[in-house]
Amino acid sequence: MKFVKFLIAGTLFGIVMAKSEALSWFRIQEMFRFQSFHMYGIIGTAVTLGIIGVYLIKKFKMRDLNGNPIEIQLCFFQKKKQPKDI
Amino acid sequence: MLEFIQQPWPWYISGALIAGIMFLLLFFGQSFGFSSNLRTICAIGGGGKFVKFFDFNWKTQIWNLVFLLGAIIGGFIAAQFLSTGETVKISESTISDLSKLGIAAPSSIQPSELFSMDAMFSVKGFFILAFGGIMVGFGSRYAGGCTSGHAISGLSDLQLPSLIAVMGFFAGGLLMTFVLLPLIL
């Protein structure tokens, strides 16, 4: 049951990728040929809101559903960060 | 309302929702990064016996596989119930550029010249898909993330490695578009 929320989040993600056409090879070609703003708009909006949100999460030291401090963990960074951060 | 949803969504709504999904995962105690699933699947397949990179407790990553499953379901829902069957409205200049490469104007969301059963069972089409898959799998793991992990999560966290990775993805895309694709197609 604890995975249901991830299933819902994933479903929402799949719908967004399809409805935004971001998964279309045509849209990606259009982006790399600099012939439309569409993909840049999607990535730009997501990253701009993401930067603001992550800043606020850190500023207000927000916590997740389990009560742990929220931090972005990417496997690439985990390796390097752990010794220094602890 | 349904009519509105059935249209292709504008970039600002799509971008905001993608950021929203990233925050949702953060509040669930996880981080948005899609291609970690490739590593997880290799670990489930027993890759840990041969390569140390795949030797980890993949059970901690089940949530991401569930997220991946959801994404497939979401794509299906969007295609079956939330679509008017419209083609992708790319710009005229892209259509004309692609036609020079032998790719016809969009009649669905992906070009059938590359993504179809016919293409998959031709020698050339098979190798394009297989080689592309290997490059994506290797590259995203070598860089420690793909567009979701580095461009969305990493850039949101102002990580320099992510910016470098995204610049690399983009440079790779340009090289493919302007140099390799005309040679291959």
JSON list of C-alpha atoms in Angstrom, two decimals, chain A residues 2-58 62-81, chain B residues 5-9 11-12 14-19 21-32 34 62-63 66-67 69-71 74-75 77-78 82-83 88-91 93-94 97-98 101 103-104 106 108-111 114-115 141 143-144 149 151-153 155-159 161-162 170 173-174 177-178 181:
[
{"chain": "A", "resi": 2, "resn": "LYS", "atom": "CA", "xyz": [2.85, 2.38, 0.77]},
{"chain": "A", "resi": 3, "resn": "PHE", "atom": "CA", "xyz": [3.72, 2.41, -2.93]},
{"chain": "A", "resi": 4, "resn": "VAL", "atom": "CA", "xyz": [0.30, 3.60, -4.12]},
{"chain": "A", "resi": 5, "resn": "LYS", "atom": "CA", "xyz": [1.32, 7.25, -3.87]},
{"chain": "A", "resi": 6, "resn": "PHE", "atom": "CA", "xyz": [4.27, 6.60, -6.15]},
{"chain": "A", "resi": 7, "resn": "LEU", "atom": "CA", "xyz": [2.00, 4.86, -8.63]},
{"chain": "A", "resi": 8, "resn": "ILE", "atom": "CA", "xyz": [-0.26, 7.92, -8.67]},
{"chain": "A", "resi": 9, "resn": "ALA", "atom": "CA", "xyz": [2.70, 10.33, -9.00]},
{"chain": "A", "resi": 10, "resn": "GLY", "atom": "CA", "xyz": [4.07, 8.20, -11.84]},
{"chain": "A", "resi": 11, "resn": "THR", "atom": "CA", "xyz": [0.72, 8.11, -13.61]},
{"chain": "A", "resi": 12, "resn": "LEU", "atom": "CA", "xyz": [0.50, 11.89, -13.39]},
{"chain": "A", "resi": 13, "resn": "PHE", "atom": "CA", "xyz": [4.05, 12.13, -14.77]},
{"chain": "A", "resi": 14, "resn": "GLY", "atom": "CA", "xyz": [3.21, 9.85, -17.68]},
{"chain": "A", "resi": 15, "resn": "ILE", "atom": "CA", "xyz": [0.15, 11.91, -18.54]},
{"chain": "A", "resi": 16, "resn": "VAL", "atom": "CA", "xyz": [2.16, 15.16, -18.39]},
{"chain": "A", "resi": 17, "resn": "MET", "atom": "CA", "xyz": [4.93, 13.78, -20.61]},
{"chain": "A", "resi": 18, "resn": "ALA", "atom": "CA", "xyz": [2.36, 12.63, -23.16]},
{"chain": "A", "resi": 19, "resn": "LYS", "atom": "CA", "xyz": [0.08, 15.68, -23.08]},
{"chain": "A", "resi": 20, "resn": "SER", "atom": "CA", "xyz": [3.00, 18.13, -23.17]},
{"chain": "A", "resi": 21, "resn": "GLU", "atom": "CA", "xyz": [4.37, 16.17, -26.16]},
{"chain": "A", "resi": 22, "resn": "ALA", "atom": "CA", "xyz": [7.77, 16.27, -24.44]},
{"chain": "A", "resi": 23, "resn": "LEU", "atom": "CA", "xyz": [8.17, 12.56, -25.20]},
{"chain": "A", "resi": 24, "resn": "SER", "atom": "CA", "xyz": [7.77, 13.14, -28.93]},
{"chain": "A", "resi": 25, "resn": "TRP", "atom": "CA", "xyz": [10.84, 12.65, -31.10]},
{"chain": "A", "resi": 26, "resn": "PHE", "atom": "CA", "xyz": [9.41, 15.42, -33.33]},
{"chain": "A", "resi": 27, "resn": "ARG", "atom": "CA", "xyz": [9.37, 17.90, -30.44]},
{"chain": "A", "resi": 28, "resn": "ILE", "atom": "CA", "xyz": [12.91, 16.96, -29.45]},
{"chain": "A", "resi": 29, "resn": "GLN", "atom": "CA", "xyz": [14.13, 17.46, -33.03]},
{"chain": "A", "resi": 30, "resn": "GLU", "atom": "CA", "xyz": [12.35, 20.80, -33.15]},
{"chain": "A", "resi": 31, "resn": "MET", "atom": "CA", "xyz": [14.17, 21.78, -29.95]},
{"chain": "A", "resi": 32, "resn": "PHE", "atom": "CA", "xyz": [17.63, 20.80, -31.18]},
{"chain": "A", "resi": 33, "resn": "ARG", "atom": "CA", "xyz": [16.98, 22.71, -34.40]},
{"chain": "A", "resi": 34, "resn": "PHE", "atom": "CA", "xyz": [15.98, 25.78, -32.36]},
{"chain": "A", "resi": 35, "resn": "GLN", "atom": "CA", "xyz": [12.69, 26.01, -34.27]},
{"chain": "A", "resi": 36, "resn": "SER", "atom": "CA", "xyz": [10.25, 26.27, -31.37]},
{"chain": "A", "resi": 37, "resn": "PHE", "atom": "CA", "xyz": [10.13, 27.55, -27.82]},
{"chain": "A", "resi": 38, "resn": "HIS", "atom": "CA", "xyz": [7.90, 24.70, -26.61]},
{"chain": "A", "resi": 39, "resn": "MET", "atom": "CA", "xyz": [10.52, 22.38, -25.04]},
{"chain": "A", "resi": 40, "resn": "TYR", "atom": "CA", "xyz": [12.59, 25.26, -23.69]},
{"chain": "A", "resi": 41, "resn": "GLY", "atom": "CA", "xyz": [9.40, 26.61, -22.12]},
{"chain": "A", "resi": 42, "resn": "ILE", "atom": "CA", "xyz": [8.66, 23.29, -20.41]},
{"chain": "A", "resi": 43, "resn": "ILE", "atom": "CA", "xyz": [12.19, 22.80, -19.06]},
{"chain": "A", "resi": 44, "resn": "GLY", "atom": "CA", "xyz": [12.57, 26.49, -18.20]},
{"chain": "A", "resi": 45, "resn": "THR", "atom": "CA", "xyz": [9.30, 26.60, -16.25]},
{"chain": "A", "resi": 46, "resn": "ALA", "atom": "CA", "xyz": [10.08, 23.36, -14.40]},
{"chain": "A", "resi": 47, "resn": "VAL", "atom": "CA", "xyz": [13.60, 24.44, -13.46]},
{"chain": "A", "resi": 48, "resn": "THR", "atom": "CA", "xyz": [12.60, 27.99, -12.48]},
{"chain": "A", "resi": 49, "resn": "LEU", "atom": "CA", "xyz": [9.82, 26.75, -10.19]},
{"chain": "A", "resi": 50, "resn": "GLY", "atom": "CA", "xyz": [12.14, 23.97, -8.99]},
{"chain": "A", "resi": 51, "resn": "ILE", "atom": "CA", "xyz": [14.88, 26.42, -7.97]},
{"chain": "A", "resi": 52, "resn": "ILE", "atom": "CA", "xyz": [12.39, 28.62, -6.09]},
{"chain": "A", "resi": 53, "resn": "GLY", "atom": "CA", "xyz": [10.79, 25.61, -4.38]},
{"chain": "A", "resi": 54, "resn": "VAL", "atom": "CA", "xyz": [14.05, 23.95, -3.36]},
{"chain": "A", "resi": 55, "resn": "TYR", "atom": "CA", "xyz": [15.27, 27.31, -2.01]},
{"chain": "A", "resi": 56, "resn": "LEU", "atom": "CA", "xyz": [12.10, 27.62, 0.11]},
{"chain": "A", "resi": 57, "resn": "ILE", "atom": "CA", "xyz": [12.40, 23.99, 1.28]},
{"chain": "A", "resi": 58, "resn": "LYS", "atom": "CA", "xyz": [15.93, 24.69, 2.50]},
{"chain": "A", "resi": 62, "resn": "MET", "atom": "CA", "xyz": [10.80, 21.60, 5.50]},
{"chain": "A", "resi": 63, "resn": "ARG", "atom": "CA", "xyz": [10.33, 17.93, 6.26]},
{"chain": "A", "resi": 64, "resn": "ASP", "atom": "CA", "xyz": [8.87, 15.08, 4.28]},
{"chain": "A", "resi": 65, "resn": "LEU", "atom": "CA", "xyz": [5.92, 12.82, 5.19]},
{"chain": "A", "resi": 66, "resn": "ASN", "atom": "CA", "xyz": [8.17, 10.68, 7.40]},
{"chain": "A", "resi": 67, "resn": "GLY", "atom": "CA", "xyz": [9.45, 13.72, 9.28]},
{"chain": "A", "resi": 68, "resn": "ASN", "atom": "CA", "xyz": [12.93, 13.62, 7.74]},
{"chain": "A", "resi": 69, "resn": "PRO", "atom": "CA", "xyz": [14.55, 16.80, 6.43]},
{"chain": "A", "resi": 70, "resn": "ILE", "atom": "CA", "xyz": [14.02, 17.10, 2.68]},
{"chain": "A", "resi": 71, "resn": "GLU", "atom": "CA", "xyz": [17.14, 16.84, 0.60]},
{"chain": "A", "resi": 72, "resn": "ILE", "atom": "CA", "xyz": [17.76, 16.04, -3.02]},
{"chain": "A", "resi": 73, "resn": "GLN", "atom": "CA", "xyz": [19.62, 12.77, -3.28]},
{"chain": "A", "resi": 74, "resn": "LEU", "atom": "CA", "xyz": [21.11, 11.78, -6.59]},
{"chain": "A", "resi": 75, "resn": "CYS", "atom": "CA", "xyz": [23.36, 8.75, -6.56]},
{"chain": "A", "resi": 76, "resn": "PHE", "atom": "CA", "xyz": [26.07, 10.82, -8.22]},
{"chain": "A", "resi": 77, "resn": "PHE", "atom": "CA", "xyz": [26.25, 13.22, -5.28]},
{"chain": "A", "resi": 78, "resn": "GLN", "atom": "CA", "xyz": [25.74, 10.71, -2.48]},
{"chain": "A", "resi": 79, "resn": "LYS", "atom": "CA", "xyz": [29.09, 9.10, -3.14]},
{"chain": "A", "resi": 80, "resn": "LYS", "atom": "CA", "xyz": [30.98, 12.36, -2.92]},
{"chain": "A", "resi": 81, "resn": "LYS", "atom": "CA", "xyz": [29.00, 14.14, -0.23]},
{"chain": "B", "resi": 5, "resn": "ILE", "atom": "CA", "xyz": [-7.53, 18.43, -21.10]},
{"chain": "B", "resi": 6, "resn": "GLN", "atom": "CA", "xyz": [-7.71, 16.65, -24.44]},
{"chain": "B", "resi": 7, "resn": "GLN", "atom": "CA", "xyz": [-5.87, 19.45, -26.21]},
{"chain": "B", "resi": 8, "resn": "PRO", "atom": "CA", "xyz": [-2.06, 19.30, -26.15]},
{"chain": "B", "resi": 9, "resn": "TRP", "atom": "CA", "xyz": [-1.02, 21.12, -22.96]},
{"chain": "B", "resi": 11, "resn": "TRP", "atom": "CA", "xyz": [4.43, 24.56, -22.00]},
{"chain": "B", "resi": 12, "resn": "TYR", "atom": "CA", "xyz": [3.80, 26.63, -18.87]},
{"chain": "B", "resi": 14, "resn": "SER", "atom": "CA", "xyz": [3.39, 21.18, -18.42]},
{"chain": "B", "resi": 15, "resn": "GLY", "atom": "CA", "xyz": [6.53, 22.71, -16.88]},
{"chain": "B", "resi": 16, "resn": "ALA", "atom": "CA", "xyz": [4.70, 23.65, -13.68]},
{"chain": "B", "resi": 17, "resn": "LEU", "atom": "CA", "xyz": [3.28, 20.12, -13.34]},
{"chain": "B", "resi": 18, "resn": "ILE", "atom": "CA", "xyz": [6.72, 18.56, -13.82]},
{"chain": "B", "resi": 19, "resn": "ALA", "atom": "CA", "xyz": [8.08, 20.77, -11.02]},
{"chain": "B", "resi": 21, "resn": "ILE", "atom": "CA", "xyz": [5.78, 16.07, -9.45]},
{"chain": "B", "resi": 22, "resn": "MET", "atom": "CA", "xyz": [9.38, 16.67, -8.36]},
{"chain": "B", "resi": 23, "resn": "PHE", "atom": "CA", "xyz": [8.12, 18.33, -5.15]},
{"chain": "B", "resi": 24, "resn": "LEU", "atom": "CA", "xyz": [5.59, 15.56, -4.60]},
{"chain": "B", "resi": 25, "resn": "LEU", "atom": "CA", "xyz": [8.41, 12.99, -4.64]},
{"chain": "B", "resi": 26, "resn": "LEU", "atom": "CA", "xyz": [10.49, 15.15, -2.29]},
{"chain": "B", "resi": 27, "resn": "PHE", "atom": "CA", "xyz": [7.58, 15.27, 0.17]},
{"chain": "B", "resi": 28, "resn": "PHE", "atom": "CA", "xyz": [7.32, 11.50, -0.15]},
{"chain": "B", "resi": 29, "resn": "GLY", "atom": "CA", "xyz": [10.98, 11.35, 0.96]},
{"chain": "B", "resi": 30, "resn": "GLN", "atom": "CA", "xyz": [12.45, 10.49, -2.45]},
{"chain": "B", "resi": 31, "resn": "SER", "atom": "CA", "xyz": [14.08, 12.32, -5.34]},
{"chain": "B", "resi": 32, "resn": "PHE", "atom": "CA", "xyz": [12.95, 12.63, -8.94]},
{"chain": "B", "resi": 34, "resn": "PHE", "atom": "CA", "xyz": [14.06, 8.33, -13.75]},
{"chain": "B", "resi": 62, "resn": "ILE", "atom": "CA", "xyz": [11.12, -0.27, -5.54]},
{"chain": "B", "resi": 63, "resn": "TRP", "atom": "CA", "xyz": [9.26, 3.04, -5.21]},
{"chain": "B", "resi": 66, "resn": "VAL", "atom": "CA", "xyz": [6.42, 1.74, -9.18]},
{"chain": "B", "resi": 67, "resn": "PHE", "atom": "CA", "xyz": [6.76, 5.34, -10.37]},
{"chain": "B", "resi": 69, "resn": "LEU", "atom": "CA", "xyz": [5.03, 1.63, -13.93]},
{"chain": "B", "resi": 70, "resn": "GLY", "atom": "CA", "xyz": [2.76, 4.59, -13.21]},
{"chain": "B", "resi": 71, "resn": "ALA", "atom": "CA", "xyz": [4.38, 6.58, -16.02]},
{"chain": "B", "resi": 74, "resn": "GLY", "atom": "CA", "xyz": [-0.20, 7.46, -17.48]},
{"chain": "B", "resi": 75, "resn": "GLY", "atom": "CA", "xyz": [1.02, 7.40, -21.06]},
{"chain": "B", "resi": 77, "resn": "ILE", "atom": "CA", "xyz": [-4.36, 6.84, -20.22]},
{"chain": "B", "resi": 78, "resn": "ALA", "atom": "CA", "xyz": [-3.26, 9.98, -22.07]},
{"chain": "B", "resi": 82, "resn": "LEU", "atom": "CA", "xyz": [-7.20, 12.17, -22.99]},
{"chain": "B", "resi": 83, "resn": "SER", "atom": "CA", "xyz": [-6.39, 12.68, -26.62]},
{"chain": "B", "resi": 88, "resn": "VAL", "atom": "CA", "xyz": [2.14, 16.87, -33.02]},
{"chain": "B", "resi": 89, "resn": "LYS", "atom": "CA", "xyz": [2.08, 20.43, -34.32]},
{"chain": "B", "resi": 90, "resn": "ILE", "atom": "CA", "xyz": [5.78, 21.04, -34.90]},
{"chain": "B", "resi": 91, "resn": "SER", "atom": "CA", "xyz": [6.93, 24.06, -36.87]},
{"chain": "B", "resi": 93, "resn": "SER", "atom": "CA", "xyz": [10.70, 24.55, -40.75]},
{"chain": "B", "resi": 94, "resn": "THR", "atom": "CA", "xyz": [11.20, 21.37, -38.69]},
{"chain": "B", "resi": 97, "resn": "ASP", "atom": "CA", "xyz": [14.21, 19.86, -42.39]},
{"chain": "B", "resi": 98, "resn": "LEU", "atom": "CA", "xyz": [13.07, 16.37, -41.41]},
{"chain": "B", "resi": 101, "resn": "LEU", "atom": "CA", "xyz": [16.19, 13.29, -43.99]},
{"chain": "B", "resi": 103, "resn": "ILE", "atom": "CA", "xyz": [11.15, 11.57, -42.13]},
{"chain": "B", "resi": 104, "resn": "ALA", "atom": "CA", "xyz": [7.56, 12.37, -43.12]},
{"chain": "B", "resi": 106, "resn": "PRO", "atom": "CA", "xyz": [3.97, 13.90, -38.08]},
{"chain": "B", "resi": 108, "resn": "SER", "atom": "CA", "xyz": [1.25, 10.47, -34.76]},
{"chain": "B", "resi": 109, "resn": "ILE", "atom": "CA", "xyz": [3.42, 11.34, -31.78]},
{"chain": "B", "resi": 110, "resn": "GLN", "atom": "CA", "xyz": [6.54, 9.50, -33.02]},
{"chain": "B", "resi": 111, "resn": "PRO", "atom": "CA", "xyz": [7.85, 9.01, -36.58]},
{"chain": "B", "resi": 114, "resn": "LEU", "atom": "CA", "xyz": [12.09, 5.09, -36.53]},
{"chain": "B", "resi": 115, "resn": "PHE", "atom": "CA", "xyz": [9.56, 3.83, -33.97]},
{"chain": "B", "resi": 141, "resn": "ARG", "atom": "CA", "xyz": [24.42, 5.91, -15.54]},
{"chain": "B", "resi": 143, "resn": "ALA", "atom": "CA", "xyz": [26.66, 10.75, -15.70]},
{"chain": "B", "resi": 144, "resn": "GLY", "atom": "CA", "xyz": [24.69, 9.65, -12.63]},
{"chain": "B", "resi": 149, "resn": "GLY", "atom": "CA", "xyz": [17.63, 13.70, -12.38]},
{"chain": "B", "resi": 151, "resn": "ALA", "atom": "CA", "xyz": [18.11, 18.85, -15.55]},
{"chain": "B", "resi": 152, "resn": "ILE", "atom": "CA", "xyz": [15.11, 18.97, -13.21]},
{"chain": "B", "resi": 153, "resn": "SER", "atom": "CA", "xyz": [16.26, 17.78, -9.75]},
{"chain": "B", "resi": 155, "resn": "LEU", "atom": "CA", "xyz": [19.48, 22.17, -11.57]},
{"chain": "B", "resi": 156, "resn": "SER", "atom": "CA", "xyz": [16.71, 22.95, -9.06]},
{"chain": "B", "resi": 157, "resn": "ASP", "atom": "CA", "xyz": [19.30, 22.24, -6.37]},
{"chain": "B", "resi": 158, "resn": "LEU", "atom": "CA", "xyz": [21.84, 24.46, -8.21]},
{"chain": "B", "resi": 159, "resn": "GLN", "atom": "CA", "xyz": [24.31, 21.61, -8.60]},
{"chain": "B", "resi": 161, "resn": "PRO", "atom": "CA", "xyz": [27.77, 18.71, -11.89]},
{"chain": "B", "resi": 162, "resn": "SER", "atom": "CA", "xyz": [24.16, 18.71, -13.09]},
{"chain": "B", "resi": 170, "resn": "PHE", "atom": "CA", "xyz": [22.53, 19.14, -25.14]},
{"chain": "B", "resi": 173, "resn": "GLY", "atom": "CA", "xyz": [21.77, 16.15, -29.04]},
{"chain": "B", "resi": 174, "resn": "LEU", "atom": "CA", "xyz": [23.17, 18.83, -31.34]},
{"chain": "B", "resi": 177, "resn": "THR", "atom": "CA", "xyz": [20.88, 16.23, -34.99]},
{"chain": "B", "resi": 178, "resn": "PHE", "atom": "CA", "xyz": [23.31, 18.05, -37.24]},
{"chain": "B", "resi": 181, "resn": "LEU", "atom": "CA", "xyz": [21.51, 11.89, -38.13]}
]
